DNA sequence: AATGAATGAGCCTTCATTCAT
DNA sequence: GATGAATGAAGGCTCATTCAT
């Protein structure tokens, strides 16, 4: 028992150290030696436990995605108020992306994986991203009301996602511009509230414009 | 003269090849040999013309940023209709980010640089990003009307930027989800129109909510 | 008792698996892990039972040589017909070298050991090869009749040995040339008969040429 | 000019050092570091000049085979005395196998390659072995006279080849038995003469026995 | 201005071996 | 008696960089 615990300790330390290093340096820049050094393990430990560097990376991605799972019940209830559902979705995503909790490197890792995908992207795509996307599209459809052009729904959903993920993707730039948000729970909640409200306004306007999505006459011209 | 021409030709071929390779592979994955091969130049050419690999990368970034500059006059005119200014800004940004024109790798390169900043980020930050950000904040202020909490303005501006850059950052995922936008001029214009309208709706709602940016009573609860 | 049985069983499985793997891959290419895997034993089993990889190899060599021992009585009888003795010797050697019986890897192992000797060669040299060589030299001496230059005897004996071992050493090439002999008992007997007859012819001619072993006048020149 | 000479010097030193090391240690045991050390070159030189370790090995094999080529004209003349042709063939093969000339490692290398073939065997098989084998079969056919069973011809040819190659393959054992032949030109000539005469005797006997190649009645029984 | 050869550091991986149960 | 985890030493290879023309 204790042996097993002990034996898995190295496994876990490796996983944690790898998450941090991969998130900080990226897959290529991260070296197995640095990871093992940080985990207090031998270089060969990676090979023993995960096969190779890529296997360790895959394990880290699976782990971070598993740890980030928080199936908020209100999201899944189609009868709940759609505005509440949207807020819950946005708040969850902002937390995933910016929270400094246990897997603090989750957001950074995902950002890298999106910009520079590896083979491992397919795993989290199917297990995590696609289901979430489906939920969001459902919420947006509710808010748009009458069945509109699917492209409108998709674009509105992407507008929401874009506001959330850019908080992570653009963070290095935002920090340099002095506009980075704090990352405590209150600030995150406040940010989520803004994005929710902003999006409700955006969706409402999209609803009013109907299926007309090229609309240069409403934007380009003035009276 | 001709020698200089010849030399400059190699210099340019190196720059173009490096842009493509850096954008495709990332700074670390890109090898000097591949770049030189693509440019039809010798391995030592990079060191000769640019000092080292990092110098070439900096040169590429400067070049791509210079080529992508298109100071739309309507943006700079504070007297123009703010909705038009917003539309011009968004359209320009979408083009920068998704356009397949000459420096087709501009968007990919910037996306990488944001997620995984190098020393070169500071250059383009000061020369390109900060000025643009100032313009956008001005436009949003106009649209918000009365002077509100600066945080609201910043968040609205980031909501706009986020919708644009995520079109690049999330593109690999969007392609896999089957929701990636086409990249011809018409599609880009349509997308820009959506983001503009969506943002006008969002800003309008933010304006109505006033300085209250935590707003849990409007989002979280219902009667 | 049973523990000992069990232990001995692992010991044996290890020996068999190692024989096959060493013969197929060679000492260096063979990995302890593959051997243990094939034997259904733990990685540490080799070190436990045999000290180290080299110890296992030595044990395999001793075992294969012990199993291949078949002291044909007719060989040891100096009064038997020398032609029969030669045939028995050749047939036995061909079987050792090509037979697919239990220690099917005996021949392959010895071939490797000859070309790329390890410390273990000395063991089988003293225990197996030198005695056999003595027997063969005795047979050839009988066939040559009058006492000739010892060098002639040795060379004739080597001509016999060479014909036999080359059936193993050259087998990969023979297979590619499409001239490899089948390895059933009948084919082996037929091959042994050829080598015996060929050698009787060779020895007879060597006998007639007497001690003259340079013989350029018979081979190189003609009028 | 001189630069090219100089540049090829490393190439050549690498080739020579590799031949020696590969012959002594075998492909697997040989390390790139040892070869480069012996050649006074950097580790990366192998990669630069030959792609990788296997490429270097292939180059060595091609080189040794090229250097060992000595198309003795008398071999190719079908009108020459067949006994002379056989002697020339055997003498050439013995020299290739035992000679200490320039590519002194030729014989050892080929011996390893036969016992433990690598992908490179196919190269020398087609370029060197198969043609030689064809010549030898032609000579043996001449000596056998009337058209016999092809199997007899092949077996006689293999008896000749076996006597030659075993001088290399069994050399470690022969040295330990104290029966290894010296390797000066005179000793080689004497050895070649023995094998030629021995084989002429063997072929003559095979000819007399006709196509009967099982011949147990001549070997196993006596009146 | 430009080249091809050469360098040295460093990375991932593999392997035989040992240690604590 | 036997195991699974862990170790440290190489090994092959790649890469950016430099040197002598």
JSON list of N, CA, C and O in Angstrom, two decimals, chain D residues 59-98:
[
{"chain": "D", "resi": 59, "resn": "UNK", "atom": "N", "xyz": [29.10, 3.14, -46.43]},
{"chain": "D", "resi": 59, "resn": "UNK", "atom": "CA", "xyz": [30.21, 3.70, -47.18]},
{"chain": "D", "resi": 59, "resn": "UNK", "atom": "C", "xyz": [31.46, 2.85, -46.99]},
{"chain": "D", "resi": 59, "resn": "UNK", "atom": "O", "xyz": [32.21, 2.59, -47.94]},
{"chain": "D", "resi": 60, "resn": "UNK", "atom": "N", "xyz": [31.69, 2.39, -45.77]},
{"chain": "D", "resi": 60, "resn": "UNK", "atom": "CA", "xyz": [32.85, 1.55, -45.49]},
{"chain": "D", "resi": 60, "resn": "UNK", "atom": "C", "xyz": [32.77, 0.26, -46.30]},
{"chain": "D", "resi": 60, "resn": "UNK", "atom": "O", "xyz": [33.74, -0.18, -46.91]},
{"chain": "D", "resi": 61, "resn": "UNK", "atom": "N", "xyz": [31.58, -0.34, -46.29]},
{"chain": "D", "resi": 61, "resn": "UNK", "atom": "CA", "xyz": [31.41, -1.60, -47.00]},
{"chain": "D", "resi": 61, "resn": "UNK", "atom": "C", "xyz": [31.64, -1.43, -48.50]},
{"chain": "D", "resi": 61, "resn": "UNK", "atom": "O", "xyz": [32.31, -2.25, -49.14]},
{"chain": "D", "resi": 62, "resn": "UNK", "atom": "N", "xyz": [31.09, -0.36, -49.05]},
{"chain": "D", "resi": 62, "resn": "UNK", "atom": "CA", "xyz": [31.29, -0.10, -50.48]},
{"chain": "D", "resi": 62, "resn": "UNK", "atom": "C", "xyz": [32.77, 0.11, -50.77]},
{"chain": "D", "resi": 62, "resn": "UNK", "atom": "O", "xyz": [33.29, -0.40, -51.75]},
{"chain": "D", "resi": 63, "resn": "UNK", "atom": "N", "xyz": [33.41, 0.87, -49.90]},
{"chain": "D", "resi": 63, "resn": "UNK", "atom": "CA", "xyz": [34.81, 1.19, -50.11]},
{"chain": "D", "resi": 63, "resn": "UNK", "atom": "C", "xyz": [35.68, -0.06, -50.06]},
{"chain": "D", "resi": 63, "resn": "UNK", "atom": "O", "xyz": [36.51, -0.29, -50.93]},
{"chain": "D", "resi": 64, "resn": "UNK", "atom": "N", "xyz": [35.44, -0.87, -49.04]},
{"chain": "D", "resi": 64, "resn": "UNK", "atom": "CA", "xyz": [36.28, -2.07, -48.88]},
{"chain": "D", "resi": 64, "resn": "UNK", "atom": "C", "xyz": [36.06, -3.03, -50.04]},
{"chain": "D", "resi": 64, "resn": "UNK", "atom": "O", "xyz": [36.97, -3.71, -50.49]},
{"chain": "D", "resi": 65, "resn": "UNK", "atom": "N", "xyz": [34.84, -3.06, -50.52]},
{"chain": "D", "resi": 65, "resn": "UNK", "atom": "CA", "xyz": [34.54, -3.96, -51.64]},
{"chain": "D", "resi": 65, "resn": "UNK", "atom": "C", "xyz": [35.18, -3.43, -52.93]},
{"chain": "D", "resi": 65, "resn": "UNK", "atom": "O", "xyz": [35.73, -4.18, -53.73]},
{"chain": "D", "resi": 66, "resn": "UNK", "atom": "N", "xyz": [35.15, -2.10, -53.07]},
{"chain": "D", "resi": 66, "resn": "UNK", "atom": "CA", "xyz": [35.76, -1.50, -54.25]},
{"chain": "D", "resi": 66, "resn": "UNK", "atom": "C", "xyz": [37.28, -1.71, -54.25]},
{"chain": "D", "resi": 66, "resn": "UNK", "atom": "O", "xyz": [37.87, -2.06, -55.25]},
{"chain": "D", "resi": 67, "resn": "UNK", "atom": "N", "xyz": [37.86, -1.52, -53.04]},
{"chain": "D", "resi": 67, "resn": "UNK", "atom": "CA", "xyz": [39.31, -1.65, -52.95]},
{"chain": "D", "resi": 67, "resn": "UNK", "atom": "C", "xyz": [39.77, -3.09, -53.13]},
{"chain": "D", "resi": 67, "resn": "UNK", "atom": "O", "xyz": [40.88, -3.36, -53.55]},
{"chain": "D", "resi": 68, "resn": "UNK", "atom": "N", "xyz": [38.87, -4.03, -52.78]},
{"chain": "D", "resi": 68, "resn": "UNK", "atom": "CA", "xyz": [39.26, -5.44, -52.86]},
{"chain": "D", "resi": 68, "resn": "UNK", "atom": "C", "xyz": [39.07, -6.01, -54.25]},
{"chain": "D", "resi": 68, "resn": "UNK", "atom": "O", "xyz": [39.44, -7.16, -54.51]},
{"chain": "D", "resi": 69, "resn": "UNK", "atom": "N", "xyz": [38.46, -5.23, -55.12]},
{"chain": "D", "resi": 69, "resn": "UNK", "atom": "CA", "xyz": [38.23, -5.70, -56.49]},
{"chain": "D", "resi": 69, "resn": "UNK", "atom": "C", "xyz": [39.55, -5.89, -57.22]},
{"chain": "D", "resi": 69, "resn": "UNK", "atom": "O", "xyz": [40.33, -4.97, -57.33]},
{"chain": "D", "resi": 70, "resn": "UNK", "atom": "N", "xyz": [39.79, -7.07, -57.71]},
{"chain": "D", "resi": 70, "resn": "UNK", "atom": "CA", "xyz": [40.95, -7.29, -58.56]},
{"chain": "D", "resi": 70, "resn": "UNK", "atom": "C", "xyz": [40.55, -8.29, -59.62]},
{"chain": "D", "resi": 70, "resn": "UNK", "atom": "O", "xyz": [40.72, -9.49, -59.46]},
{"chain": "D", "resi": 71, "resn": "UNK", "atom": "N", "xyz": [40.00, -7.78, -60.70]},
{"chain": "D", "resi": 71, "resn": "UNK", "atom": "CA", "xyz": [39.45, -8.68, -61.72]},
{"chain": "D", "resi": 71, "resn": "UNK", "atom": "C", "xyz": [40.56, -9.41, -62.46]},
{"chain": "D", "resi": 71, "resn": "UNK", "atom": "O", "xyz": [41.04, -8.97, -63.50]},
{"chain": "D", "resi": 72, "resn": "UNK", "atom": "N", "xyz": [41.01, -10.53, -61.86]},
{"chain": "D", "resi": 72, "resn": "UNK", "atom": "CA", "xyz": [42.07, -11.32, -62.48]},
{"chain": "D", "resi": 72, "resn": "UNK", "atom": "C", "xyz": [41.61, -11.77, -63.86]},
{"chain": "D", "resi": 72, "resn": "UNK", "atom": "O", "xyz": [40.60, -12.45, -63.99]},
{"chain": "D", "resi": 73, "resn": "UNK", "atom": "N", "xyz": [42.32, -11.34, -64.89]},
{"chain": "D", "resi": 73, "resn": "UNK", "atom": "CA", "xyz": [41.86, -11.64, -66.25]},
{"chain": "D", "resi": 73, "resn": "UNK", "atom": "C", "xyz": [41.72, -13.13, -66.52]},
{"chain": "D", "resi": 73, "resn": "UNK", "atom": "O", "xyz": [40.81, -13.55, -67.24]},
{"chain": "D", "resi": 74, "resn": "UNK", "atom": "N", "xyz": [42.61, -13.93, -65.94]},
{"chain": "D", "resi": 74, "resn": "UNK", "atom": "CA", "xyz": [42.57, -15.36, -66.22]},
{"chain": "D", "resi": 74, "resn": "UNK", "atom": "C", "xyz": [41.26, -16.00, -65.76]},
{"chain": "D", "resi": 74, "resn": "UNK", "atom": "O", "xyz": [40.85, -17.03, -66.26]},
{"chain": "D", "resi": 75, "resn": "UNK", "atom": "N", "xyz": [40.61, -15.35, -64.79]},
{"chain": "D", "resi": 75, "resn": "UNK", "atom": "CA", "xyz": [39.35, -15.91, -64.31]},
{"chain": "D", "resi": 75, "resn": "UNK", "atom": "C", "xyz": [38.25, -15.81, -65.36]},
{"chain": "D", "resi": 75, "resn": "UNK", "atom": "O", "xyz": [37.38, -16.67, -65.46]},
{"chain": "D", "resi": 76, "resn": "UNK", "atom": "N", "xyz": [38.32, -14.73, -66.11]},
{"chain": "D", "resi": 76, "resn": "UNK", "atom": "CA", "xyz": [37.21, -14.45, -67.02]},
{"chain": "D", "resi": 76, "resn": "UNK", "atom": "C", "xyz": [37.37, -15.15, -68.36]},
{"chain": "D", "resi": 76, "resn": "UNK", "atom": "O", "xyz": [36.43, -15.18, -69.15]},
{"chain": "D", "resi": 77, "resn": "UNK", "atom": "N", "xyz": [38.53, -15.72, -68.57]},
{"chain": "D", "resi": 77, "resn": "UNK", "atom": "CA", "xyz": [38.75, -16.38, -69.87]},
{"chain": "D", "resi": 77, "resn": "UNK", "atom": "C", "xyz": [38.31, -17.84, -69.81]},
{"chain": "D", "resi": 77, "resn": "UNK", "atom": "O", "xyz": [38.98, -18.68, -69.21]},
{"chain": "D", "resi": 78, "resn": "UNK", "atom": "N", "xyz": [37.19, -18.16, -70.40]},
{"chain": "D", "resi": 78, "resn": "UNK", "atom": "CA", "xyz": [36.66, -19.54, -70.31]},
{"chain": "D", "resi": 78, "resn": "UNK", "atom": "C", "xyz": [37.54, -20.54, -71.06]},
{"chain": "D", "resi": 78, "resn": "UNK", "atom": "O", "xyz": [37.37, -21.74, -70.89]},
{"chain": "D", "resi": 79, "resn": "UNK", "atom": "N", "xyz": [38.46, -20.03, -71.88]},
{"chain": "D", "resi": 79, "resn": "UNK", "atom": "CA", "xyz": [39.31, -20.95, -72.64]},
{"chain": "D", "resi": 79, "resn": "UNK", "atom": "C", "xyz": [40.57, -21.35, -71.87]},
{"chain": "D", "resi": 79, "resn": "UNK", "atom": "O", "xyz": [41.30, -22.22, -72.30]},
{"chain": "D", "resi": 80, "resn": "UNK", "atom": "N", "xyz": [40.81, -20.68, -70.76]},
{"chain": "D", "resi": 80, "resn": "UNK", "atom": "CA", "xyz": [42.00, -21.02, -69.98]},
{"chain": "D", "resi": 80, "resn": "UNK", "atom": "C", "xyz": [41.83, -22.38, -69.33]},
{"chain": "D", "resi": 80, "resn": "UNK", "atom": "O", "xyz": [40.72, -22.91, -69.23]},
{"chain": "D", "resi": 81, "resn": "UNK", "atom": "N", "xyz": [42.92, -22.95, -68.92]},
{"chain": "D", "resi": 81, "resn": "UNK", "atom": "CA", "xyz": [42.89, -24.24, -68.25]},
{"chain": "D", "resi": 81, "resn": "UNK", "atom": "C", "xyz": [42.05, -24.12, -66.98]},
{"chain": "D", "resi": 81, "resn": "UNK", "atom": "O", "xyz": [42.32, -23.26, -66.13]},
{"chain": "D", "resi": 82, "resn": "UNK", "atom": "N", "xyz": [41.05, -24.95, -66.82]},
{"chain": "D", "resi": 82, "resn": "UNK", "atom": "CA", "xyz": [40.15, -24.81, -65.65]},
{"chain": "D", "resi": 82, "resn": "UNK", "atom": "C", "xyz": [40.88, -24.98, -64.32]},
{"chain": "D", "resi": 82, "resn": "UNK", "atom": "O", "xyz": [40.51, -24.35, -63.34]},
{"chain": "D", "resi": 83, "resn": "UNK", "atom": "N", "xyz": [41.91, -25.81, -64.29]},
{"chain": "D", "resi": 83, "resn": "UNK", "atom": "CA", "xyz": [42.66, -25.95, -63.05]},
{"chain": "D", "resi": 83, "resn": "UNK", "atom": "C", "xyz": [43.34, -24.63, -62.69]},
{"chain": "D", "resi": 83, "resn": "UNK", "atom": "O", "xyz": [43.38, -24.23, -61.53]},
{"chain": "D", "resi": 84, "resn": "UNK", "atom": "N", "xyz": [43.87, -23.97, -63.72]},
{"chain": "D", "resi": 84, "resn": "UNK", "atom": "CA", "xyz": [44.50, -22.66, -63.47]},
{"chain": "D", "resi": 84, "resn": "UNK", "atom": "C", "xyz": [43.46, -21.64, -63.01]},
{"chain": "D", "resi": 84, "resn": "UNK", "atom": "O", "xyz": [43.72, -20.84, -62.12]},
{"chain": "D", "resi": 85, "resn": "UNK", "atom": "N", "xyz": [42.30, -21.71, -63.65]},
{"chain": "D", "resi": 85, "resn": "UNK", "atom": "CA", "xyz": [41.25, -20.77, -63.25]},
{"chain": "D", "resi": 85, "resn": "UNK", "atom": "C", "xyz": [40.86, -21.00, -61.79]},
{"chain": "D", "resi": 85, "resn": "UNK", "atom": "O", "xyz": [40.70, -20.07, -61.02]},
{"chain": "D", "resi": 86, "resn": "UNK", "atom": "N", "xyz": [40.73, -22.27, -61.40]},
{"chain": "D", "resi": 86, "resn": "UNK", "atom": "CA", "xyz": [40.38, -22.57, -60.01]},
{"chain": "D", "resi": 86, "resn": "UNK", "atom": "C", "xyz": [41.45, -22.03, -59.06]},
{"chain": "D", "resi": 86, "resn": "UNK", "atom": "O", "xyz": [41.14, -21.41, -58.04]},
{"chain": "D", "resi": 87, "resn": "UNK", "atom": "N", "xyz": [42.69, -22.28, -59.44]},
{"chain": "D", "resi": 87, "resn": "UNK", "atom": "CA", "xyz": [43.76, -21.80, -58.56]},
{"chain": "D", "resi": 87, "resn": "UNK", "atom": "C", "xyz": [43.74, -20.28, -58.43]},
{"chain": "D", "resi": 87, "resn": "UNK", "atom": "O", "xyz": [43.91, -19.74, -57.34]},
{"chain": "D", "resi": 88, "resn": "UNK", "atom": "N", "xyz": [43.52, -19.61, -59.53]},
{"chain": "D", "resi": 88, "resn": "UNK", "atom": "CA", "xyz": [43.47, -18.15, -59.49]},
{"chain": "D", "resi": 88, "resn": "UNK", "atom": "C", "xyz": [42.32, -17.68, -58.59]},
{"chain": "D", "resi": 88, "resn": "UNK", "atom": "O", "xyz": [42.45, -16.74, -57.80]},
{"chain": "D", "resi": 89, "resn": "UNK", "atom": "N", "xyz": [41.18, -18.36, -58.75]},
{"chain": "D", "resi": 89, "resn": "UNK", "atom": "CA", "xyz": [40.02, -17.99, -57.94]},
{"chain": "D", "resi": 89, "resn": "UNK", "atom": "C", "xyz": [40.31, -18.16, -56.46]},
{"chain": "D", "resi": 89, "resn": "UNK", "atom": "O", "xyz": [40.08, -17.25, -55.64]},
{"chain": "D", "resi": 90, "resn": "UNK", "atom": "N", "xyz": [40.84, -19.32, -56.11]},
{"chain": "D", "resi": 90, "resn": "UNK", "atom": "CA", "xyz": [41.09, -19.62, -54.70]},
{"chain": "D", "resi": 90, "resn": "UNK", "atom": "C", "xyz": [42.14, -18.67, -54.13]},
{"chain": "D", "resi": 90, "resn": "UNK", "atom": "O", "xyz": [41.98, -18.13, -53.03]},
{"chain": "D", "resi": 91, "resn": "UNK", "atom": "N", "xyz": [43.19, -18.47, -54.91]},
{"chain": "D", "resi": 91, "resn": "UNK", "atom": "CA", "xyz": [44.25, -17.58, -54.44]},
{"chain": "D", "resi": 91, "resn": "UNK", "atom": "C", "xyz": [43.70, -16.17, -54.20]},
{"chain": "D", "resi": 91, "resn": "UNK", "atom": "O", "xyz": [44.00, -15.53, -53.19]},
{"chain": "D", "resi": 92, "resn": "UNK", "atom": "N", "xyz": [42.89, -15.70, -55.12]},
{"chain": "D", "resi": 92, "resn": "UNK", "atom": "CA", "xyz": [42.29, -14.38, -54.96]},
{"chain": "D", "resi": 92, "resn": "UNK", "atom": "C", "xyz": [41.41, -14.30, -53.73]},
{"chain": "D", "resi": 92, "resn": "UNK", "atom": "O", "xyz": [41.45, -13.34, -52.95]},
{"chain": "D", "resi": 93, "resn": "UNK", "atom": "N", "xyz": [40.64, -15.34, -53.52]},
{"chain": "D", "resi": 93, "resn": "UNK", "atom": "CA", "xyz": [39.72, -15.32, -52.39]},
{"chain": "D", "resi": 93, "resn": "UNK", "atom": "C", "xyz": [40.50, -15.38, -51.07]},
{"chain": "D", "resi": 93, "resn": "UNK", "atom": "O", "xyz": [40.16, -14.68, -50.10]},
{"chain": "D", "resi": 94, "resn": "UNK", "atom": "N", "xyz": [41.50, -16.21, -51.02]},
{"chain": "D", "resi": 94, "resn": "UNK", "atom": "CA", "xyz": [42.32, -16.31, -49.81]},
{"chain": "D", "resi": 94, "resn": "UNK", "atom": "C", "xyz": [42.96, -14.96, -49.50]},
{"chain": "D", "resi": 94, "resn": "UNK", "atom": "O", "xyz": [43.02, -14.53, -48.34]},
{"chain": "D", "resi": 95, "resn": "UNK", "atom": "N", "xyz": [43.45, -14.31, -50.54]},
{"chain": "D", "resi": 95, "resn": "UNK", "atom": "CA", "xyz": [44.05, -13.00, -50.30]},
{"chain": "D", "resi": 95, "resn": "UNK", "atom": "C", "xyz": [43.02, -12.02, -49.78]},
{"chain": "D", "resi": 95, "resn": "UNK", "atom": "O", "xyz": [43.27, -11.27, -48.83]},
{"chain": "D", "resi": 96, "resn": "UNK", "atom": "N", "xyz": [41.87, -12.00, -50.41]},
{"chain": "D", "resi": 96, "resn": "UNK", "atom": "CA", "xyz": [40.82, -11.09, -49.94]},
{"chain": "D", "resi": 96, "resn": "UNK", "atom": "C", "xyz": [40.51, -11.34, -48.48]},
{"chain": "D", "resi": 96, "resn": "UNK", "atom": "O", "xyz": [40.25, -10.42, -47.70]},
{"chain": "D", "resi": 97, "resn": "UNK", "atom": "N", "xyz": [40.52, -12.58, -48.12]},
{"chain": "D", "resi": 97, "resn": "UNK", "atom": "CA", "xyz": [40.04, -12.97, -46.80]},
{"chain": "D", "resi": 97, "resn": "UNK", "atom": "C", "xyz": [41.10, -12.81, -45.71]},
{"chain": "D", "resi": 97, "resn": "UNK", "atom": "O", "xyz": [40.80, -12.46, -44.57]},
{"chain": "D", "resi": 98, "resn": "UNK", "atom": "N", "xyz": [42.33, -13.03, -46.07]},
{"chain": "D", "resi": 98, "resn": "UNK", "atom": "CA", "xyz": [43.38, -13.01, -45.04]},
{"chain": "D", "resi": 98, "resn": "UNK", "atom": "C", "xyz": [44.41, -11.90, -45.21]},
{"chain": "D", "resi": 98, "resn": "UNK", "atom": "O", "xyz": [45.17, -11.63, -44.28]}
]
